[in-house]
């Protein structure tokens, strides 16, 4: 009798395909219901032969058969509805009926005892994997996806794209483009900007970064890579001197990769990810990618702290609102080790609701001065972000938020007699004070349903010893070579401050027009003046070396305007 029912319905659906109902979708519903019905009959026969469990099985089977009967009744109602509406030429409601049939199919799947919980893989450093749950674990008891309870695209350092342009079960691609034009009011003759890790050339159109890559995710295995063609492929490795220790040129091996790691996701707690390779640093709040940030040129606290780490990290999501992430890394923004000791660190990220994000990053024990053994570094970086206004429907002010970041750190150790000894507080026997203290504060406003953005902010640092100050590229100087024109000896003073105003036009979630004004200043000559930082005949001799009769033109302040096109798919 039941078989005749399903055959009759299947014949009707196939004959009514012109009514707008997809035959395959309904056919799969019918076939599954038929199979589920057959399975229930088989279960009933088996349960009747097992006297020990007869009572409980009979109740369960009776309930399932009753549910199947209700589903068949509903299908008959839909059949009548389709007939009636097709007779008057309607082509809209049959599609709705097909959706209803699909819902009935899913109900049948559930009542048939088949698990419908899917398995996906993690696609970013800030989220966890939703893995397949045992059949006994229902959707109501499934673990919540970390940080998925609210929209955090408003955060500084987070991309504002709400969904990828393309996705698949195995790979989620990502494409980034960052092109800028910076007008320097001092017009350096060599078009070189110094002291920045985001802006490098003046009065020219430059490709800061072209990134192509994405996330691989399958069967709890994860991997990510992102290229860094453009200025980043030269400027980022230049600030790492660890490659100078030992053979095999790490700067060349890694210069075209900003991220490259592989890992595994464990279905424990709310997810645990273990990754090894090159991964982005969270120190300094701002993202390495300018598209993700509220401003193009971040303040010193961000610009002078690591953009990447090479090592191993473990992301432990204790809940959907809390992540703890320990690190084991080669050193402070380094491809290799500077000496014989690696560094350790970690992050704690807590987002109790959609308005507040509290972030803490810590780093310790690394010996991060090339060739100076025993000099140990410590650093703490802590941020708070708060969205204090939100009206997404407003054509005026639609959102408002601020971010506040504070950093502190120091170095101690080294050989005081050899002139390499330093101390955290300043000690005549151990060496001069070598420390870092800074902050940055930004306020962001969104207008006209997030079509426009305005960011005002800035900050300051005090870094005696200059161990985190970006070395100006005088005569091709690098972090390895140093330069006598701008020394980084223990006790050398450096104090700097900055302010910026940024205007964004965001016609698409994948695109940003940006215009920004920056003022930066320091207590010592540091920024390129009209004479520039390059000798008249180009770089001459060893990188950073002295040249008779020439000196770089360094000034205590700079003012510039940057226009940028930022793309992320």
Coordinates of C-alpha atoms in Angstrom, one line a residue:
X1 CA 0.0 0.0 0.0
X2 CA 2.8 2.4 0.9
X3 CA 4.7 1.5 -2.2
X4 CA 1.7 2.3 -4.4
X5 CA 1.4 5.7 -2.7
X6 CA 5.0 6.6 -3.5
X7 CA 4.8 5.3 -7.0
X8 CA 1.7 7.4 -7.6
X9 CA 3.3 10.5 -6.2
X10 CA 6.4 10.0 -8.2
X11 CA 4.4 9.6 -11.4
X12 CA 2.4 12.8 -10.7
X13 CA 5.6 14.9 -10.0
X14 CA 7.3 13.8 -13.2
X15 CA 4.1 14.6 -15.2
X16 CA 3.9 18.1 -13.7
X17 CA 7.4 19.3 -14.3
X18 CA 6.1 22.3 -16.3
X19 CA 4.4 23.6 -13.2
X20 CA 7.8 24.8 -12.0
X21 CA 8.5 22.0 -9.5
X22 CA 11.9 20.4 -9.9
X23 CA 11.3 16.7 -10.5
X24 CA 14.7 15.6 -9.2
X25 CA 14.3 17.4 -5.8
X26 CA 10.9 15.8 -5.2
X27 CA 12.0 12.5 -6.6
X28 CA 14.8 12.3 -4.1
X29 CA 12.3 13.1 -1.3
X30 CA 10.0 10.3 -2.5
X31 CA 12.8 7.8 -2.9
X32 CA 14.3 8.6 0.5
X33 CA 10.9 8.4 2.2
X34 CA 10.3 5.1 0.5
X35 CA 13.7 3.8 1.7
X36 CA 13.2 5.2 5.2
X37 CA 9.8 3.5 5.3
X38 CA 11.4 0.2 4.3
X39 CA 14.0 0.6 6.9
X40 CA 11.4 1.2 9.5
X41 CA 9.6 -2.0 8.5
X42 CA 12.9 -3.9 8.8
X43 CA 13.5 -2.4 12.2
X44 CA 10.0 -3.4 13.3
X45 CA 10.5 -7.0 12.2
X46 CA 13.8 -7.2 14.0
X47 CA 12.5 -5.6 17.1
X48 CA 9.6 -8.1 17.2
X49 CA 12.1 -11.0 17.3
X50 CA 14.1 -9.5 20.1
X51 CA 11.9 -9.9 23.2
X52 CA 14.4 -8.2 25.6
X53 CA 13.9 -4.9 23.9
X54 CA 10.4 -5.4 22.5
X55 CA 8.6 -2.8 24.5
X56 CA 10.9 0.1 24.0
X57 CA 11.4 -0.7 20.3
X58 CA 7.7 -0.9 19.6
X59 CA 7.1 2.5 21.1
X60 CA 10.0 4.0 19.1
X61 CA 8.9 2.4 15.8
X62 CA 5.3 3.4 16.4
X63 CA 6.3 7.0 16.8
X64 CA 8.4 6.9 13.7
X65 CA 5.6 5.4 11.6
X66 CA 3.2 8.0 12.9
X67 CA 5.7 10.7 11.9
X68 CA 6.0 9.2 8.4
X69 CA 2.3 9.1 8.1
X70 CA 2.1 12.7 8.9
X71 CA 4.7 13.4 6.2
X72 CA 2.8 11.4 3.6
X73 CA -0.4 13.4 4.5
X74 CA 1.5 16.7 4.0
X75 CA 2.8 15.5 0.7
X76 CA -0.7 14.7 -0.5
X77 CA -1.8 18.2 0.5
X78 CA 1.0 19.7 -1.5
X79 CA 0.1 17.4 -4.4
X80 CA -3.4 18.8 -4.4
X81 CA -2.1 22.4 -4.0
X82 CA 0.1 22.0 -7.1
X83 CA -2.7 20.6 -9.1
X84 CA -5.0 23.4 -8.2
X85 CA -2.5 26.2 -8.9
X86 CA -1.2 24.7 -12.1
X87 CA -4.8 24.6 -13.4
X88 CA -5.0 28.4 -13.2
X89 CA -1.6 29.0 -14.7
X90 CA 0.2 30.0 -11.6
X91 CA 4.0 29.6 -11.7
X92 CA 5.1 31.2 -8.4
X93 CA 3.5 29.1 -5.7
X94 CA 4.7 25.7 -7.1
X95 CA 8.2 26.9 -6.3
X96 CA 7.2 27.6 -2.8
X97 CA 5.6 24.2 -2.6
X98 CA 8.9 22.7 -3.8
X99 CA 10.7 24.5 -1.0
X100 CA 8.1 23.1 1.4
X101 CA 8.7 19.6 0.0
X102 CA 12.4 20.1 0.6
X103 CA 11.7 21.0 4.2
X104 CA 9.7 17.9 4.5
X105 CA 12.6 15.9 3.1
X106 CA 14.9 17.3 5.8
X107 CA 12.3 16.4 8.4
X108 CA 12.2 12.9 7.0
X109 CA 16.0 12.8 7.1
X110 CA 15.9 13.7 10.8
X111 CA 13.1 11.3 11.8
X112 CA 14.7 8.5 9.8
X113 CA 17.6 8.6 12.3
X114 CA 20.2 10.0 9.8
X115 CA 22.7 12.6 11.0
X116 CA 22.6 15.8 8.9
X117 CA 25.3 17.7 10.8
X118 CA 28.0 18.7 8.3
X119 CA 31.8 18.9 8.5
X120 CA 33.7 22.0 7.5
X121 CA 37.2 23.2 8.1
X122 CA 38.6 26.4 9.6
X123 CA 39.3 29.2 7.1
X124 CA 41.0 31.8 9.2
X125 CA 43.1 32.3 12.3
X126 CA 40.2 33.8 14.2
X127 CA 37.7 31.1 13.8
X128 CA 37.4 27.4 14.6
X129 CA 36.3 24.4 12.7
X130 CA 32.8 23.0 12.9
X131 CA 33.5 19.2 12.7
X132 CA 31.1 16.4 12.3
X133 CA 29.3 15.4 15.5
X134 CA 28.3 11.9 16.6
X135 CA 24.8 10.9 15.6
X136 CA 23.8 10.9 19.3
X137 CA 24.7 14.6 19.5
X138 CA 21.8 16.7 18.3
X139 CA 22.0 20.2 16.8
X140 CA 20.9 21.7 20.1
X141 CA 24.0 20.3 21.9
X142 CA 26.5 21.1 19.1
X143 CA 29.3 23.5 20.1
X144 CA 28.9 27.1 19.0
X145 CA 31.3 28.4 16.3
X146 CA 33.8 30.7 17.9
X147 CA 33.1 34.4 17.5
X148 CA 30.2 33.7 15.1
X149 CA 27.5 35.0 17.4
X150 CA 28.0 38.6 16.1
X151 CA 29.3 40.6 13.2
X152 CA 32.9 41.7 13.9
X153 CA 33.8 43.2 10.5
X154 CA 33.8 46.6 12.2
X155 CA 37.0 45.8 14.1
X156 CA 40.2 47.5 13.3
X157 CA 42.5 44.8 11.9
X158 CA 39.6 42.6 10.6
X159 CA 38.6 42.4 7.0
X160 CA 35.1 43.9 6.5
X161 CA 34.1 41.3 3.8
X162 CA 31.1 39.4 5.1
X163 CA 31.4 36.4 2.8
X164 CA 34.0 35.2 0.3
X165 CA 33.5 35.9 -3.4
X166 CA 34.0 32.1 -4.0
X167 CA 34.1 29.1 -1.7
X168 CA 34.3 25.3 -2.0
X169 CA 34.6 22.4 0.3
X170 CA 38.3 22.1 -0.3
X171 CA 39.6 25.7 -1.0
X172 CA 38.6 29.3 -0.3
X173 CA 40.7 31.6 -2.5
X174 CA 41.8 35.1 -1.5
X175 CA 43.1 37.9 -3.7
X176 CA 44.4 41.2 -2.4
X177 CA 45.7 44.4 -4.2
X178 CA 47.1 47.5 -2.5
X179 CA 48.2 50.4 -4.7
X180 CA 49.0 53.8 -3.4
X181 CA 50.3 57.3 -4.3
X182 CA 51.9 59.3 -1.5
X183 CA 52.6 63.0 -1.8
X184 CA 55.4 64.0 0.5
X185 CA 55.4 67.7 1.2
X186 CA 59.2 67.7 1.6
X187 CA 59.7 66.3 -1.9
X188 CA 62.8 64.1 -1.3
X189 CA 64.9 64.0 -4.4
X190 CA 65.2 60.2 -4.3
X191 CA 61.5 59.7 -3.7
X192 CA 62.3 57.6 -0.6
X193 CA 60.2 57.6 2.6
X194 CA 62.0 56.4 5.7
X195 CA 60.7 55.1 9.0
X196 CA 57.6 53.4 7.7
X197 CA 56.6 49.7 7.2
X198 CA 53.6 50.6 5.0
X199 CA 54.6 53.6 2.8
X200 CA 58.0 53.5 1.0
X201 CA 58.1 55.8 -2.0
X202 CA 56.9 59.4 -2.5
X203 CA 55.2 61.1 -5.5
X204 CA 54.9 57.8 -7.4
X205 CA 52.2 55.2 -8.0
X206 CA 53.4 52.0 -6.3
X207 CA 52.2 48.5 -5.8
X208 CA 52.5 48.0 -2.1
X209 CA 51.2 44.4 -2.2
X210 CA 49.7 42.0 -4.6
X211 CA 48.5 38.9 -2.7
X212 CA 47.2 35.7 -4.2
X213 CA 46.5 32.7 -2.1
X214 CA 43.8 31.3 0.2
X215 CA 42.8 28.6 2.6
X216 CA 42.8 24.8 2.1
X217 CA 40.5 22.9 4.4
X218 CA 39.5 19.2 4.2
X219 CA 39.0 16.4 6.7
X220 CA 40.2 18.6 9.6
X221 CA 43.4 19.4 7.8
X222 CA 44.1 23.1 7.1
X223 CA 46.7 25.1 5.3
X224 CA 47.0 28.7 4.1
X225 CA 49.4 30.7 1.9
X226 CA 49.4 34.3 0.7
X227 CA 51.9 35.9 -1.6
X228 CA 53.4 39.4 -1.2
X229 CA 54.5 40.6 -4.6
X230 CA 55.2 44.3 -4.8
X231 CA 57.0 46.6 -2.3
X232 CA 56.4 44.2 0.7
X233 CA 58.6 41.6 -0.9
X234 CA 61.6 43.9 -0.5
X235 CA 60.8 46.0 2.5
X236 CA 59.6 43.3 4.9
X237 CA 62.6 41.0 4.7
X238 CA 64.9 44.0 4.9
X239 CA 63.8 44.6 8.5
X240 CA 64.8 41.1 9.6
X241 CA 68.5 40.4 10.2
X242 CA 68.2 36.8 11.3
X243 CA 68.8 35.5 7.8
X244 CA 72.4 36.8 8.2
X245 CA 73.3 34.0 10.7
X246 CA 74.1 30.8 8.9
X247 CA 73.7 29.6 5.3
X248 CA 70.8 29.3 2.9
X249 CA 69.4 32.8 2.3
X250 CA 66.1 32.9 4.2
X251 CA 65.3 36.4 3.1
X252 CA 65.2 35.2 -0.5
X253 CA 63.4 31.9 0.3
X254 CA 60.5 33.6 2.1
X255 CA 60.3 37.1 0.6
X256 CA 57.4 36.4 -1.7
X257 CA 55.3 34.8 1.1
X258 CA 53.5 36.8 3.8
X259 CA 51.7 33.7 5.2
X260 CA 52.4 30.0 4.6
X261 CA 51.5 27.3 7.1
X262 CA 49.8 24.0 7.5
X263 CA 48.0 22.5 10.4
X264 CA 45.3 20.3 11.9
X265 CA 42.0 21.0 13.7
X266 CA 41.0 18.9 16.7
X267 CA 37.3 18.5 17.6
X268 CA 37.8 19.4 21.3
X269 CA 36.3 22.2 23.4
X270 CA 35.1 24.7 20.7
X271 CA 38.0 23.8 18.5
X272 CA 41.8 23.5 18.7
X273 CA 44.0 24.4 15.8
X274 CA 47.7 23.6 15.6
X275 CA 49.6 25.4 12.8
X276 CA 53.3 25.6 11.8
X277 CA 55.0 27.9 9.4
X278 CA 54.8 31.7 8.8
X279 CA 51.7 33.3 10.3
X280 CA 50.6 36.8 11.0
X281 CA 51.4 38.6 14.2
X282 CA 48.6 40.1 16.3
X283 CA 51.0 42.5 18.1
X284 CA 50.0 46.1 17.4
X285 CA 46.4 45.5 16.6
X286 CA 46.6 46.6 12.9
X287 CA 46.6 44.0 10.2
X288 CA 49.5 43.5 7.9
X289 CA 47.0 44.1 5.1
X290 CA 45.9 47.7 4.8
X291 CA 42.5 46.8 3.5
X292 CA 41.6 45.4 6.9
X293 CA 42.5 48.6 8.8
X294 CA 40.9 51.8 9.8
X295 CA 44.0 53.8 8.6
X296 CA 46.7 53.3 6.0
X297 CA 49.7 54.4 8.1
X298 CA 49.4 53.0 11.6
X299 CA 51.0 54.6 14.6
X300 CA 54.5 53.5 15.8
X301 CA 53.1 51.0 18.3
X302 CA 51.8 49.0 15.4
X303 CA 54.3 50.0 12.7
X304 CA 57.4 49.1 14.8
X305 CA 56.2 45.8 16.1
X306 CA 56.1 42.4 14.4
X307 CA 54.1 41.7 11.3
X308 CA 54.8 38.0 11.2
X309 CA 56.2 35.1 13.3
X310 CA 57.8 31.9 12.1
X311 CA 57.1 29.0 14.3
X312 CA 54.2 27.0 15.8
X313 CA 51.0 28.3 17.3
X314 CA 48.1 26.5 19.0
X315 CA 44.7 28.2 18.9
X316 CA 42.5 26.9 21.8
X317 CA 38.9 28.1 21.7
X318 CA 37.6 27.5 25.2
X319 CA 34.2 28.9 24.2
X320 CA 32.6 30.8 21.4
X321 CA 33.8 34.0 23.1
X322 CA 37.3 33.2 24.3
X323 CA 40.5 32.1 22.6
X324 CA 44.0 31.3 24.2
X325 CA 46.8 30.9 21.7
X326 CA 50.4 30.0 22.8
X327 CA 53.3 30.5 20.4
X328 CA 56.8 28.9 19.9
X329 CA 58.6 31.1 17.4
X330 CA 62.1 31.6 16.1
X331 CA 62.2 35.2 17.3
X332 CA 60.8 38.7 17.0
X333 CA 59.6 39.0 13.4
X334 CA 62.4 36.8 12.1
X335 CA 62.7 33.9 9.6
X336 CA 65.4 32.3 11.8
X337 CA 67.0 32.7 15.2
X338 CA 69.3 35.7 16.0
X339 CA 71.3 33.7 18.5
X340 CA 70.8 30.4 20.3
X341 CA 67.5 30.9 21.9
X342 CA 64.0 31.1 20.3
X343 CA 61.1 33.1 21.7
X344 CA 57.8 32.2 23.3
X345 CA 54.6 34.1 23.5
X346 CA 50.8 34.0 23.2
X347 CA 47.5 35.7 22.8
X348 CA 44.3 35.9 24.8
X349 CA 41.3 37.2 22.9
X350 CA 37.9 37.8 24.6
X351 CA 34.8 39.1 22.9
X352 CA 31.9 38.9 25.4
X353 CA 29.4 40.5 22.9
X354 CA 29.3 42.1 19.5
X355 CA 30.4 45.5 20.8
X356 CA 33.6 44.7 22.8
X357 CA 36.9 43.0 21.9
X358 CA 39.7 42.7 24.4
X359 CA 43.1 41.5 23.1
X360 CA 46.3 40.7 24.9
X361 CA 49.6 39.6 23.3
X362 CA 52.8 38.7 25.2
X363 CA 56.3 37.9 24.1
X364 CA 59.3 36.8 26.1
X365 CA 62.7 35.1 26.4
X366 CA 63.9 35.7 22.8
X367 CA 67.5 36.8 22.3
X368 CA 66.7 39.1 19.4
X369 CA 69.8 41.3 18.8
X370 CA 72.0 39.7 16.1
X371 CA 75.3 38.6 17.5
X372 CA 74.6 39.8 21.0
X373 CA 74.1 36.7 23.2
X374 CA 72.3 37.0 26.5
X375 CA 70.3 40.1 25.7
X376 CA 66.7 39.0 26.4
X377 CA 63.5 40.7 25.2
X378 CA 60.0 41.0 26.8
X379 CA 57.0 42.7 25.4
X380 CA 53.3 43.2 26.2
X381 CA 50.8 44.5 23.8
X382 CA 47.1 45.0 24.9
X383 CA 44.1 46.5 23.0
X384 CA 40.5 47.2 23.6
X385 CA 38.0 48.0 20.9
X386 CA 34.4 49.2 21.6
X387 CA 31.5 49.9 19.3
X388 CA 29.5 52.6 21.1
X389 CA 27.0 53.4 18.4
X390 CA 25.2 51.2 15.8
X391 CA 22.3 52.1 13.5
X392 CA 22.8 50.1 10.2
X393 CA 19.8 51.7 8.6
X394 CA 20.8 55.3 9.1
X395 CA 21.8 57.4 6.1
X396 CA 23.7 59.6 8.4
X397 CA 25.9 58.2 11.2
X398 CA 25.6 54.4 11.0
X399 CA 28.4 53.2 13.4
X400 CA 31.0 54.5 15.7
X401 CA 33.8 52.7 17.5
X402 CA 37.2 53.4 19.1
X403 CA 40.4 51.4 19.7
X404 CA 43.0 51.9 22.4
X405 CA 46.3 50.0 22.4
X406 CA 49.1 50.2 24.9
X407 CA 52.6 48.5 24.6
X408 CA 55.4 48.1 27.1
X409 CA 58.6 46.1 26.9
X410 CA 62.3 46.0 27.7
X411 CA 65.6 44.2 27.1
X412 CA 68.2 43.1 29.6
X413 CA 71.5 41.3 29.5
X414 CA 74.5 41.3 27.2
X415 CA 78.1 42.2 27.9
X416 CA 78.4 45.5 29.8
X417 CA 82.2 45.6 29.4
X418 CA 81.9 45.1 25.7
X419 CA 79.4 47.9 25.5
X420 CA 76.5 45.6 24.6
X421 CA 74.9 45.3 28.0
X422 CA 71.5 46.8 28.7
X423 CA 68.9 46.7 31.5
X424 CA 65.2 47.3 31.8
X425 CA 65.4 50.1 34.4
X426 CA 68.9 51.5 33.7
X427 CA 71.9 50.2 35.7
X428 CA 75.4 51.6 35.7
X429 CA 76.9 48.1 36.2
X430 CA 74.7 46.2 33.7
X431 CA 74.1 48.9 31.0
X432 CA 71.8 51.7 30.0
X433 CA 68.1 51.6 29.9
X434 CA 66.6 49.7 27.0
X435 CA 62.8 49.8 27.0
X436 CA 59.7 50.5 24.9
X437 CA 56.6 52.4 26.0
X438 CA 53.8 53.6 23.7
X439 CA 50.1 53.9 22.9
X440 CA 47.8 54.7 20.0
X441 CA 44.2 55.7 20.0
X442 CA 41.8 55.8 17.0
X443 CA 38.1 56.7 16.6
X444 CA 36.2 55.5 13.6
X445 CA 32.9 56.8 12.2
X446 CA 30.8 55.1 9.5
X447 CA 28.2 57.1 7.5
X448 CA 25.3 56.4 5.1
X449 CA 24.9 52.6 5.8
X450 CA 28.7 52.1 6.0
X451 CA 29.3 53.7 2.6
X452 CA 31.8 56.2 4.0
X453 CA 34.3 56.1 6.8
X454 CA 36.2 58.7 8.8
X455 CA 39.1 57.8 11.2
X456 CA 41.0 60.2 13.4
X457 CA 43.8 59.0 15.6
X458 CA 47.5 58.8 16.4
X459 CA 49.9 57.9 19.2
X460 CA 53.5 58.1 20.6
X461 CA 56.4 56.0 21.7
X462 CA 59.5 56.2 23.8
X463 CA 62.2 53.7 22.8
X464 CA 65.6 54.3 24.4
X465 CA 68.1 52.0 22.8
X466 CA 66.1 52.2 19.5
X467 CA 65.8 48.4 19.4
X468 CA 62.4 48.6 17.8
X469 CA 62.9 51.7 15.7
X470 CA 62.8 51.0 12.0
X471 CA 66.2 51.9 10.5
X472 CA 66.1 54.5 7.7
X473 CA 67.3 53.0 4.4
X474 CA 70.3 55.3 4.2
X475 CA 72.6 54.3 1.4
X476 CA 70.8 50.9 1.3
X477 CA 71.1 50.2 5.0
X478 CA 69.4 47.1 6.3
X479 CA 68.7 45.7 9.8
X480 CA 71.8 43.6 9.3
X481 CA 74.2 46.4 8.2
X482 CA 73.0 49.2 10.4
X483 CA 74.4 52.7 9.5
X484 CA 76.6 55.2 11.4
X485 CA 74.2 57.9 10.1
X486 CA 71.5 56.7 12.5
X487 CA 72.9 54.6 15.3
X488 CA 71.0 52.1 17.4
X489 CA 73.4 51.8 20.4
X490 CA 72.3 51.0 23.9
X491 CA 70.9 54.2 25.5
X492 CA 70.3 56.1 22.2
X493 CA 67.1 58.1 22.7
X494 CA 64.1 58.0 20.4
X495 CA 60.8 59.6 21.1
X496 CA 58.2 60.0 18.4
X497 CA 54.5 60.9 17.9
X498 CA 52.0 61.0 15.0
X499 CA 48.4 62.0 14.0
X500 CA 46.3 61.1 11.0
X501 CA 43.0 61.6 9.4
X502 CA 41.6 59.0 7.0
X503 CA 38.6 59.1 4.7
X504 CA 37.2 55.9 3.1
X505 CA 34.7 55.4 0.3
X506 CA 33.5 51.8 0.3
X507 CA 31.0 51.1 -2.6
X508 CA 31.6 47.4 -2.2
X509 CA 32.6 45.0 0.6
X510 CA 35.5 44.1 -1.6
X511 CA 36.8 47.6 -2.5
X512 CA 38.0 50.7 -0.7
X513 CA 39.0 54.2 -2.0
X514 CA 41.2 55.7 0.8
X515 CA 42.6 59.2 1.3
X516 CA 44.8 59.9 4.3
X517 CA 46.8 62.8 5.8
X518 CA 49.7 61.9 8.2
X519 CA 51.9 64.1 10.4
X520 CA 54.8 62.4 12.1
X521 CA 57.5 63.8 14.3
X522 CA 60.5 62.7 16.4
X523 CA 63.0 64.2 18.9
X524 CA 65.9 63.4 16.5
X525 CA 66.3 63.8 12.8
X526 CA 64.7 60.7 11.3
X527 CA 62.5 61.5 8.3
X528 CA 63.7 62.1 4.7
X529 CA 64.2 65.7 3.8
X530 CA 64.5 67.3 0.3
X531 CA 68.0 65.9 -0.1
X532 CA 66.8 62.3 0.4
X533 CA 68.7 59.4 1.9
X534 CA 70.4 58.1 -1.2
X535 CA 73.9 59.2 -2.4
X536 CA 74.0 61.1 -5.7
X537 CA 75.3 58.1 -7.7
X538 CA 73.0 55.6 -6.0
X539 CA 73.9 53.2 -3.2
X540 CA 77.7 53.1 -3.0
X541 CA 79.9 50.7 -1.1
X542 CA 78.7 48.5 1.7
X543 CA 75.0 49.0 2.7
X544 CA 74.7 51.9 5.1
X545 CA 78.4 52.8 5.0
X546 CA 79.9 56.2 5.4
X547 CA 80.7 58.2 2.2
X548 CA 83.2 61.1 2.3
X549 CA 81.5 64.5 1.6
X550 CA 78.0 63.2 1.7
X551 CA 75.3 62.9 4.4
X552 CA 71.6 62.0 4.3
X553 CA 69.1 64.8 4.7
X554 CA 67.1 63.8 7.8
X555 CA 64.4 66.0 9.4
X556 CA 62.5 65.9 12.7
X557 CA 59.0 65.8 11.1
X558 CA 57.1 64.9 7.9
X559 CA 53.7 65.6 6.4
X560 CA 52.3 63.5 3.6
X561 CA 49.0 62.6 1.9
X562 CA 48.3 59.1 0.6
X563 CA 45.7 58.0 -1.8
X564 CA 45.1 54.2 -2.1
X565 CA 43.0 51.6 -3.9
X566 CA 42.4 48.5 -1.8
X567 CA 40.9 45.3 -3.0
X568 CA 40.1 42.0 -1.3
X569 CA 38.2 39.1 -2.7

